[in-house]
PDB file of C-alpha atoms in Angstrom:
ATOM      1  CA  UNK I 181     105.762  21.038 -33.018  1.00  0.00           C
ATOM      2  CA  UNK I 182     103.941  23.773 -32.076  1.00  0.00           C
ATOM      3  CA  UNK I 183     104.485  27.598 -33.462  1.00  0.00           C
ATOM      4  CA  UNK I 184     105.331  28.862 -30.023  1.00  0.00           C
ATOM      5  CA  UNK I 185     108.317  25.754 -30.004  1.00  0.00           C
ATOM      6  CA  UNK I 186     109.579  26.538 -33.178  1.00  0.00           C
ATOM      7  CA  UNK I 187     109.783  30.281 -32.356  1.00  0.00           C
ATOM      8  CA  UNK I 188     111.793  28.926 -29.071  1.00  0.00           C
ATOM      9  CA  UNK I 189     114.189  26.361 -31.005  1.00  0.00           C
ATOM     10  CA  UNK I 190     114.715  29.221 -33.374  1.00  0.00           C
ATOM     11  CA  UNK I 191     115.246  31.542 -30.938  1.00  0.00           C
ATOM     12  CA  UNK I 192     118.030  29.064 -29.380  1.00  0.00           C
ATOM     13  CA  UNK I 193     119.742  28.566 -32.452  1.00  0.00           C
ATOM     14  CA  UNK I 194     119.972  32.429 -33.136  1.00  0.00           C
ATOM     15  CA  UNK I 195     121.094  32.889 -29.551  1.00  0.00           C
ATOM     16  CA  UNK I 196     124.016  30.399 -29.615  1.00  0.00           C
ATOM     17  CA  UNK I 197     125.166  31.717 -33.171  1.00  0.00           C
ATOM     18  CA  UNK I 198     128.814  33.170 -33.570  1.00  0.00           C
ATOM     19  CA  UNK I 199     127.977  33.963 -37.404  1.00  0.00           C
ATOM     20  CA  UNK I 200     124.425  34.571 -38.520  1.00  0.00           C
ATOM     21  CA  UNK I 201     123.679  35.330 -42.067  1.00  0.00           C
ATOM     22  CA  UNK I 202     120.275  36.322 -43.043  1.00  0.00           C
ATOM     23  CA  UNK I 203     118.890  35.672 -46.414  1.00  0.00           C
ATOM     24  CA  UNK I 204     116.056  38.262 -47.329  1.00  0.00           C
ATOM     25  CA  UNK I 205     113.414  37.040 -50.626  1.00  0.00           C
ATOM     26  CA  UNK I 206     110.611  39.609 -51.914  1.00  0.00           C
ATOM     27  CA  UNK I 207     108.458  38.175 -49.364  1.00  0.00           C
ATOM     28  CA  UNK I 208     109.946  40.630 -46.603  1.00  0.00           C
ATOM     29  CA  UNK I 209     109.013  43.995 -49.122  1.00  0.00           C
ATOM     30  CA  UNK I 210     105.148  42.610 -50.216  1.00  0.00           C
ATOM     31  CA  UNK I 211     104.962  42.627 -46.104  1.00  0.00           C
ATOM     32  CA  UNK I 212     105.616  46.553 -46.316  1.00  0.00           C
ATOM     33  CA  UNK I 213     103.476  47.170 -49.553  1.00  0.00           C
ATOM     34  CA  UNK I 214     106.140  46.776 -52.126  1.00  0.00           C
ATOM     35  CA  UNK I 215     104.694  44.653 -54.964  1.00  0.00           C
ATOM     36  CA  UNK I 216     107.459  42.229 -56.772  1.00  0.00           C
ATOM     37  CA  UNK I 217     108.789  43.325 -60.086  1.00  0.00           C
ATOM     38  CA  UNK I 218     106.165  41.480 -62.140  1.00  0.00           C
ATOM     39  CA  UNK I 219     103.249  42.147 -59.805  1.00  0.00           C
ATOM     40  CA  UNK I 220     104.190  46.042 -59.895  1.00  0.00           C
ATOM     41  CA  UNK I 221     103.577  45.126 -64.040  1.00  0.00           C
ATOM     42  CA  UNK I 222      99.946  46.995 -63.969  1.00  0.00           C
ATOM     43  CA  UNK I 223      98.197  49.716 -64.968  1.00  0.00           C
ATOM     44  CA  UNK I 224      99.934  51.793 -67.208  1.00  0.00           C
ATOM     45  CA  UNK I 225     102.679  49.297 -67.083  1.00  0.00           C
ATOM     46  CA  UNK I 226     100.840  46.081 -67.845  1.00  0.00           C
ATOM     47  CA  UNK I 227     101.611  46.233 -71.872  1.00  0.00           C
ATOM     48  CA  UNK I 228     105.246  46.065 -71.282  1.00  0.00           C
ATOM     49  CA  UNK I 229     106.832  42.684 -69.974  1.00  0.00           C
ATOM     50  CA  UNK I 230     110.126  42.864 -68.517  1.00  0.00           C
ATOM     51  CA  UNK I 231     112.258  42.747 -71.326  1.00  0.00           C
ATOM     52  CA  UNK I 232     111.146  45.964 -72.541  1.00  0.00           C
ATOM     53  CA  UNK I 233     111.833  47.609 -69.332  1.00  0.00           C
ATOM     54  CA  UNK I 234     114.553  45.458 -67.153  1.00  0.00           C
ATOM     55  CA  UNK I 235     117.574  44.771 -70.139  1.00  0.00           C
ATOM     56  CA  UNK I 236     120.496  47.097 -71.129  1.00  0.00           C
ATOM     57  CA  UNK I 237     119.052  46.407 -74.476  1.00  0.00           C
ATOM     58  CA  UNK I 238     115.697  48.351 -73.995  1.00  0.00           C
ATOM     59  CA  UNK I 239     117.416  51.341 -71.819  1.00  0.00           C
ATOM     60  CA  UNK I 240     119.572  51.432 -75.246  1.00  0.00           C
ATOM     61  CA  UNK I 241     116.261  51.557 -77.137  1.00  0.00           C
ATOM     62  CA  UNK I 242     114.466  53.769 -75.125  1.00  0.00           C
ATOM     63  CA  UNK I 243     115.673  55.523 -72.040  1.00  0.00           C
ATOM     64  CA  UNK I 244     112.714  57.602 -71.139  1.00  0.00           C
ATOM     65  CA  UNK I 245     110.450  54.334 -70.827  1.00  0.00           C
ATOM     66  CA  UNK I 246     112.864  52.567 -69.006  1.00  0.00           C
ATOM     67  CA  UNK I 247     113.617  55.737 -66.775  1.00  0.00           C
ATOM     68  CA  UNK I 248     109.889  56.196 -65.968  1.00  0.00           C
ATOM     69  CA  UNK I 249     109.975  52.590 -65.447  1.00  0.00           C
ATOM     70  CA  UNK I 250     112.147  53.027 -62.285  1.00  0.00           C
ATOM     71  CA  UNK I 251     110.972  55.980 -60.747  1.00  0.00           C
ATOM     72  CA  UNK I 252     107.133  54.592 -60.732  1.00  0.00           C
ATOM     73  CA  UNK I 253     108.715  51.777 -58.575  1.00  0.00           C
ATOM     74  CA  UNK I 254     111.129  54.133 -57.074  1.00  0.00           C
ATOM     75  CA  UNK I 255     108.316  56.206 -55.844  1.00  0.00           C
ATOM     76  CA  UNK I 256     106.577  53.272 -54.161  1.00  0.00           C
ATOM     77  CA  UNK I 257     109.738  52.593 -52.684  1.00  0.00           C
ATOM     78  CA  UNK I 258     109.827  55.733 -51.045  1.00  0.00           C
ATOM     79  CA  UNK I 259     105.576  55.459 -49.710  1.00  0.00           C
ATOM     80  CA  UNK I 260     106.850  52.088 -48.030  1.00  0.00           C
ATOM     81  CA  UNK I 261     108.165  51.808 -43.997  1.00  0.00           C
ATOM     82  CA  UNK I 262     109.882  48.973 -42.920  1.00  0.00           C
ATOM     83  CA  UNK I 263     107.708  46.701 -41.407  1.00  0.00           C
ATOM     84  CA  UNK I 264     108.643  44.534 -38.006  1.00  0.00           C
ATOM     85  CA  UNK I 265     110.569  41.741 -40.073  1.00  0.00           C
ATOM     86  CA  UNK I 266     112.974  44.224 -40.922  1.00  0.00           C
ATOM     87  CA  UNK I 267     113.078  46.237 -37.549  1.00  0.00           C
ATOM     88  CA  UNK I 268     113.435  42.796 -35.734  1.00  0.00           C
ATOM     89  CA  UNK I 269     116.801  42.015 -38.037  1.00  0.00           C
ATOM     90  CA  UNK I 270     118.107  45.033 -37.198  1.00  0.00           C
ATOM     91  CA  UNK I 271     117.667  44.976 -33.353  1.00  0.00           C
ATOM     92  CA  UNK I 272     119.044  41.213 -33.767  1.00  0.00           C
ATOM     93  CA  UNK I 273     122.739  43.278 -35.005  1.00  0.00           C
ATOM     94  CA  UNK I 274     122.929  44.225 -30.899  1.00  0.00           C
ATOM     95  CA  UNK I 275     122.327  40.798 -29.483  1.00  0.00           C
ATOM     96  CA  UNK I 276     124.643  38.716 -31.817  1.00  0.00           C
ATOM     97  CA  UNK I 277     128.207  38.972 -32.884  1.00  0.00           C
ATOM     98  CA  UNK I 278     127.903  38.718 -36.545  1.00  0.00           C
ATOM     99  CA  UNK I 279     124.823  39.726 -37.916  1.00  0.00           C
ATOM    100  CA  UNK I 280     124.584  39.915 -42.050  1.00  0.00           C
ATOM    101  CA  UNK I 281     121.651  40.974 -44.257  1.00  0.00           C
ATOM    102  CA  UNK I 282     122.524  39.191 -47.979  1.00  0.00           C
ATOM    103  CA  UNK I 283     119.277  40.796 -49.740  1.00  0.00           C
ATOM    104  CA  UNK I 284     117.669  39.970 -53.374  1.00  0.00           C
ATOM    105  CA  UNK I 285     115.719  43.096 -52.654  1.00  0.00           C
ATOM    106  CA  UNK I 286     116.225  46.051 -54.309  1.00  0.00           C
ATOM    107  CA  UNK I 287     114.654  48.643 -51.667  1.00  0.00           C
ATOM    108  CA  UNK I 288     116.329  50.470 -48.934  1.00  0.00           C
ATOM    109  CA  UNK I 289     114.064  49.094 -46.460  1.00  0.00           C
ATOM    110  CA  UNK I 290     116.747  47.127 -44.358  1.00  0.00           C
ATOM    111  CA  UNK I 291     119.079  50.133 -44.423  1.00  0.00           C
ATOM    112  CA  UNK I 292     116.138  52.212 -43.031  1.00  0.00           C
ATOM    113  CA  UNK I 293     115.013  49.829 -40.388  1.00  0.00           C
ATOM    114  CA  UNK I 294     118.900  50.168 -39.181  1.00  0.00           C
ATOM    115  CA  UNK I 295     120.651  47.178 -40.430  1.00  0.00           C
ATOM    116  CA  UNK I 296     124.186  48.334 -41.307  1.00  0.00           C
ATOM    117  CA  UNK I 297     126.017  44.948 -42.741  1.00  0.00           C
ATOM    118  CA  UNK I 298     123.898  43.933 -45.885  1.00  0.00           C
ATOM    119  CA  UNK I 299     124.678  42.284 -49.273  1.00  0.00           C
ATOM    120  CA  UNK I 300     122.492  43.801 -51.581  1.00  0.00           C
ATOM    121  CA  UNK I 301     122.590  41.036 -54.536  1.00  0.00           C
ATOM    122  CA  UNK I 302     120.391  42.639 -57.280  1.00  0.00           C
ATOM    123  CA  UNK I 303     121.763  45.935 -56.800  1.00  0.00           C
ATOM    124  CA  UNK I 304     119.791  49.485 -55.192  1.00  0.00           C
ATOM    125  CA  UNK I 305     116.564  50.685 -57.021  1.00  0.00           C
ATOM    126  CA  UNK I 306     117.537  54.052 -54.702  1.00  0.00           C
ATOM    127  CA  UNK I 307     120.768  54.753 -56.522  1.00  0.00           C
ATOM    128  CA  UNK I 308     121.954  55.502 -59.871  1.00  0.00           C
ATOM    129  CA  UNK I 309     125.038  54.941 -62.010  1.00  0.00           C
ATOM    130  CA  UNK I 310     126.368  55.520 -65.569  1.00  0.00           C
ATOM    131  CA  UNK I 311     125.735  53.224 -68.229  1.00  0.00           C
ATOM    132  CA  UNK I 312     128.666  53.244 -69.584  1.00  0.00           C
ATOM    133  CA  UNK I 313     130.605  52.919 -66.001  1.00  0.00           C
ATOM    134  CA  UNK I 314     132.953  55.332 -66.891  1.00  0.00           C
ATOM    135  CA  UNK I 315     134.604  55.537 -63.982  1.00  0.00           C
ATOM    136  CA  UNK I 316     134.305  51.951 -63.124  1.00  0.00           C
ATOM    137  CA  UNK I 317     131.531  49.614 -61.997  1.00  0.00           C
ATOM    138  CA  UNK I 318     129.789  50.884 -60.298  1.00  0.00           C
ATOM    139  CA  UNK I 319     130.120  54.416 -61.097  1.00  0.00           C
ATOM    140  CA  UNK I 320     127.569  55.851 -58.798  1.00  0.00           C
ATOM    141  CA  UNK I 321     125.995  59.240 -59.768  1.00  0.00           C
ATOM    142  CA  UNK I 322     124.007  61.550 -57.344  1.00  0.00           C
ATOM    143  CA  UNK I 323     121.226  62.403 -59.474  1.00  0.00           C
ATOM    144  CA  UNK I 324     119.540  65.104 -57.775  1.00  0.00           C
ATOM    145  CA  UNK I 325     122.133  67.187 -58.322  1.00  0.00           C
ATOM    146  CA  UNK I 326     121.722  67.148 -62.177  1.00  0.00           C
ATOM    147  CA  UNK I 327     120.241  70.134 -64.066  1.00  0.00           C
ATOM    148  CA  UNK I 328     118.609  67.288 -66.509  1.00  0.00           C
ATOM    149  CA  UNK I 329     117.367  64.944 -63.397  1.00  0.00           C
ATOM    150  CA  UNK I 330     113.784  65.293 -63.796  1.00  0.00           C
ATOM    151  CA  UNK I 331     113.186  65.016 -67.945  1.00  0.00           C
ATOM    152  CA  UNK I 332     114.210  61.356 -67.803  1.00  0.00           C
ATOM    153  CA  UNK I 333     117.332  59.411 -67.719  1.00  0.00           C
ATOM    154  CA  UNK I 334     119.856  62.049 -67.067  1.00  0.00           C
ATOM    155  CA  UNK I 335     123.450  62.807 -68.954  1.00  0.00           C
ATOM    156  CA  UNK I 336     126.689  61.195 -66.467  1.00  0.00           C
ATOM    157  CA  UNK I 337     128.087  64.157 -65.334  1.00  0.00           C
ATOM    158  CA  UNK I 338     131.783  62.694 -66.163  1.00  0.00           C
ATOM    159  CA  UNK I 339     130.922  61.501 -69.758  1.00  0.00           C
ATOM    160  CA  UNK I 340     127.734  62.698 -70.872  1.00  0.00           C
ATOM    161  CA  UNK I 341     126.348  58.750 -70.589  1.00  0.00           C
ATOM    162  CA  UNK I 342     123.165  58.291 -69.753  1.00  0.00           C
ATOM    163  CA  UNK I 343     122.483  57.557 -66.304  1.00  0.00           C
ATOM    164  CA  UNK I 344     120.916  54.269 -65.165  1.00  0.00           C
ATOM    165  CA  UNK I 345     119.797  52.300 -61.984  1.00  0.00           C
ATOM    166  CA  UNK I 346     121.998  50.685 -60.275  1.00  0.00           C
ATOM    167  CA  UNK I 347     120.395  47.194 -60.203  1.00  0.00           C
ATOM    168  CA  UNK I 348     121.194  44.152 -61.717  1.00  0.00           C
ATOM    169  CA  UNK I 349     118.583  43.627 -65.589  1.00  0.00           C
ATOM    170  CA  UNK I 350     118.143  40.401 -66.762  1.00  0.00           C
ATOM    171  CA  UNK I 351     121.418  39.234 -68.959  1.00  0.00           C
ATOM    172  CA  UNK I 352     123.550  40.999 -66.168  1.00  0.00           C
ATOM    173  CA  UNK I 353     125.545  39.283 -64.101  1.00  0.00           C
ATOM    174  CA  UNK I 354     125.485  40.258 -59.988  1.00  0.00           C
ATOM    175  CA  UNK I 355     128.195  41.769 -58.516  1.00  0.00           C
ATOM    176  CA  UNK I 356     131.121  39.799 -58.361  1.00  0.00           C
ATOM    177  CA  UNK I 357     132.773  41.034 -54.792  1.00  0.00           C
ATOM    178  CA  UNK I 358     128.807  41.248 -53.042  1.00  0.00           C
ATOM    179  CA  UNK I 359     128.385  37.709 -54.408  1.00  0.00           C
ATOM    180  CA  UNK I 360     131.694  36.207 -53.633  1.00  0.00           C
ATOM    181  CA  UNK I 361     131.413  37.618 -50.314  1.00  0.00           C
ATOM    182  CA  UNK I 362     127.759  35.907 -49.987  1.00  0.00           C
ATOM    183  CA  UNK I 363     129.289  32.951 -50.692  1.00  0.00           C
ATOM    184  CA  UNK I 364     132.092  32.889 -48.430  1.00  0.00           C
ATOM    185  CA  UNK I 365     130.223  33.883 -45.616  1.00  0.00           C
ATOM    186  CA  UNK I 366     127.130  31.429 -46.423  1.00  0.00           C
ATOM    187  CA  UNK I 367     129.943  28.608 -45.814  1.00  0.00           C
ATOM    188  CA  UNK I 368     131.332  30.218 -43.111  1.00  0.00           C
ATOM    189  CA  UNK I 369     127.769  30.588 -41.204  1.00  0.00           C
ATOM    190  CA  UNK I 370     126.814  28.617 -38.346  1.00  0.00           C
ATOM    191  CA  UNK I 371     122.719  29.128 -38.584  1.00  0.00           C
ATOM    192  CA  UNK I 372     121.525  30.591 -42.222  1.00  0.00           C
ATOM    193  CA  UNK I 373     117.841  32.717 -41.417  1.00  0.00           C
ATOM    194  CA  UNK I 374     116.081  32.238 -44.579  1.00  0.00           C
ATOM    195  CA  UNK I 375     113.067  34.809 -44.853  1.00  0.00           C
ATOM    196  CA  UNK I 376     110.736  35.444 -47.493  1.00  0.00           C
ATOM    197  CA  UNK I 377     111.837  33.902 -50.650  1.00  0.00           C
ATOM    198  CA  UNK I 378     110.812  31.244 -53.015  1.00  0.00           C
ATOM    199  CA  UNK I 379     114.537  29.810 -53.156  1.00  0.00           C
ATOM    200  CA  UNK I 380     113.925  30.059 -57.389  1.00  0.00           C
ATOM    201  CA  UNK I 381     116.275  33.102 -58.155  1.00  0.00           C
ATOM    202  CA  UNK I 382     119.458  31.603 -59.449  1.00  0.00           C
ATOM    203  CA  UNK I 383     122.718  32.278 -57.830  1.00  0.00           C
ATOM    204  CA  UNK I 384     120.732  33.964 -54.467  1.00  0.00           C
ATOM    205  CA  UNK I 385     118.637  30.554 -54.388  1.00  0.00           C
ATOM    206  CA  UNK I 386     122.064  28.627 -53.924  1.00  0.00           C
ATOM    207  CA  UNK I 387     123.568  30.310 -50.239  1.00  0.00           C
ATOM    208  CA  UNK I 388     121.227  27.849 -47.792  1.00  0.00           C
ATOM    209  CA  UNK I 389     122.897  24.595 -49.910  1.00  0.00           C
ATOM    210  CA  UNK I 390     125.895  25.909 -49.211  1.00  0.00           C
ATOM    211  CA  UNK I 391     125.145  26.416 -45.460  1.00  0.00           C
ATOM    212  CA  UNK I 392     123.654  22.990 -45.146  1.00  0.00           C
ATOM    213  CA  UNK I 393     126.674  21.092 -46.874  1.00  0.00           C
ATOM    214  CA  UNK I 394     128.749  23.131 -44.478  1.00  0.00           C
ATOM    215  CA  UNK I 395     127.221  21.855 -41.668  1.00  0.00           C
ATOM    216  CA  UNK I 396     125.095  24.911 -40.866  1.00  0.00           C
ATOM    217  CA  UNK I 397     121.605  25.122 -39.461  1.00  0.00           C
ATOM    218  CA  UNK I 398     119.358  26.036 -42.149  1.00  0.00           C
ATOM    219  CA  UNK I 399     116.154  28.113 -40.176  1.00  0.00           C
ATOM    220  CA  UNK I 400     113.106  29.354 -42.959  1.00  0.00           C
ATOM    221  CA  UNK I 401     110.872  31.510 -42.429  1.00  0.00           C
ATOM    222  CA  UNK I 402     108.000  31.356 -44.947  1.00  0.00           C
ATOM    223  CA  UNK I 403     103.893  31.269 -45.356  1.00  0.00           C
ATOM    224  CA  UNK I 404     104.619  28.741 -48.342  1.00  0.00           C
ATOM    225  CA  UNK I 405     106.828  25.681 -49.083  1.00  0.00           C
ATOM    226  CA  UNK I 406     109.838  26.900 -50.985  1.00  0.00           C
ATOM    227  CA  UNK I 407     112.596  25.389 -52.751  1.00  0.00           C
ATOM    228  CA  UNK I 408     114.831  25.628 -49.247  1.00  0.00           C
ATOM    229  CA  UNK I 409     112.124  24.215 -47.067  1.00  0.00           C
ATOM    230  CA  UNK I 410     113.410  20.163 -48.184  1.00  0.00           C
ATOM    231  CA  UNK I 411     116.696  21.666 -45.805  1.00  0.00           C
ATOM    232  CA  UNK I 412     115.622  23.617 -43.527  1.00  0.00           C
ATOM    233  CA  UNK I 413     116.210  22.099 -40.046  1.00  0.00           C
ATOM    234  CA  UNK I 414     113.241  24.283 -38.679  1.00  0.00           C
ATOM    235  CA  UNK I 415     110.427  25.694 -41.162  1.00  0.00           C
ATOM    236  CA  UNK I 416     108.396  28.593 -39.535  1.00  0.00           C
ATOM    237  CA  UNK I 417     104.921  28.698 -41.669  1.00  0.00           C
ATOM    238  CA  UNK I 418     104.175  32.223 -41.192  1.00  0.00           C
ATOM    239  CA  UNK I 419     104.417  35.882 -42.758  1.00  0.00           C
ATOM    240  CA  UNK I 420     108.103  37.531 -41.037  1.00  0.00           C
ATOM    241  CA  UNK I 421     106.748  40.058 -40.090  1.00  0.00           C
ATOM    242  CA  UNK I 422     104.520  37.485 -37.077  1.00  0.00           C
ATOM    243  CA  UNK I 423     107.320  35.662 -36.446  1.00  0.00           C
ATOM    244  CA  UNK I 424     111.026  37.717 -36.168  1.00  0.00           C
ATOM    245  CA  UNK I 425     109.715  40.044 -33.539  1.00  0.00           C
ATOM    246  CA  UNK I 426     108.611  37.022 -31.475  1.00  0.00           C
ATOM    247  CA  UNK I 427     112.077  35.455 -32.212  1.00  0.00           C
ATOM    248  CA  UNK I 428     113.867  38.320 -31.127  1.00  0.00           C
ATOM    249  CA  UNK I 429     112.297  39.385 -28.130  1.00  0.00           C
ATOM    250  CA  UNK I 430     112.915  35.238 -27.269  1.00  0.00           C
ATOM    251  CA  UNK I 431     116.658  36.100 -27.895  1.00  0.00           C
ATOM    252  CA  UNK I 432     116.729  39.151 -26.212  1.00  0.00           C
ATOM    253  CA  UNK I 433     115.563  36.908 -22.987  1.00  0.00           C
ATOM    254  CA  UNK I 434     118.391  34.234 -23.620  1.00  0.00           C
ATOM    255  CA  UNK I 435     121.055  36.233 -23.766  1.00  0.00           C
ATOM    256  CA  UNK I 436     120.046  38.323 -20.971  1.00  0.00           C
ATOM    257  CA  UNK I 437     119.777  41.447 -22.703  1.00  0.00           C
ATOM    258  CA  UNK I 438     116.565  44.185 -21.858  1.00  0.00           C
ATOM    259  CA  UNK I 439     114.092  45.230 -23.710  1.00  0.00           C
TER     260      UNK I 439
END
């Protein structure tokens, strides 16, 4: 099968889907710039491995590294754009009744492209909470507001905690109502998009089996062979950002819906 008949079949699929869930993987961010965790491990940062920067046991041992940590990858968050992958997801939220972004990214790419319904899994490099969750979990803190915001981690205005990202370090477990929720609506989905990930990263990498012993249609999009390709009923071998805007413009033209 050609490229240009996958991109149709796919586009079918989409276009006859009541509940769409779209699974997002690291590759979607290295298409806008963003390195993955280990790859942004460089430069000044390539002495450290993740343990000493990505555990509550090293923020305990040293906030400032960990803090400088996060706003080095925070900063590159904030250089990147959304590229068309995530700008086609978004228009897709117009064309289709149920239209949700479950995301192992940490960016705010999605949110900026103008996707409104998404699952962030591993939590939101953008925000910050307290470490001690004072106020329960999450307890989100505004940092910029803080006196003490730009000499490292900052004090929780509500108990003088320190203040942390709010993503998910290794040891942690994800959130329990964003995963449940993945879950449930993985098994509920009638066509699963897979885009960008490797299908390693344990419970994320689960969702399309759950899909496909559902009975859903499993669709990947993906320049590699992943751990999802064995099930995906369609396997689209190229970088998102080719082949969603091609998709969506071909669902777009099903549904009758202009440009």
């Amino acid at each position: 099968m050609t490229l240009t008949e996958k991109i149709r079949l796919a586009a079918e699929w989409i276009a006859a889907s009541q509940r769409l869930v779209v699974l997002t993987g690291a590759g979607v961010s290295r298409e806008s710039g963003l390195p993955t965790f280990r790859d942004a491990l460089d430069g000044l940062w390539a002495r450290y491995s993740p343990l000493q920067l990505a555990t509550p046991e090293a923020f305990v041992a040293d906030p400032a590294l960990v803090w400088g940590w996060y706003e080095h990858r925070r900063a590159a968050v904030r250089r990147a754009a959304p590229n068309p992958a995530h700008i086609a997801l978004a228009e897709l939220e117009a064309l289709l009744p149920q239209v949700v972004i479950v995301t192992q990214n940490v960016d705010d790419l999605h949110q900026r492209a103008g996707s409104r319904d998404i699952i962030a899994l591993h939590g939101a490099i953008m925000r910050s909470k307290c470490f001690a969750a004072c106020r329960g979990e999450p307890t989100l803190v505004e940092v910029e507001e803080l006196p003490d915001a730009a000499e490292g981690p900052p004090r929780c205005p509500f108990c003088g905690s320190r203040v942390r990202p709010d993503v998910v370090w290794f040891g942690e477990n994800l959130p329990a109502g964003a995963l449940q929720r993945a879950a449930q609506l993985a098994e509920e989905a009638d066509v699963m998009l897979v885009v960008g990930t490797s299908g390693a990263v344990q419970p994320a990498a689960s969702l399309p089996f759950v899909t496909y012993r559902a009975g859903g249609q499993v669709i990947e999009i993906n320049p590699v062979a992943s751990e999802i390709t064995a099930i995906a009923a369609l396997w689209l071998e190229v970088p998102a950002g080719e082949a969603l805007p091609s998709v969506v413009e071909a669902v777009r033209a099903l549904r009758g819906e202009g440009a």
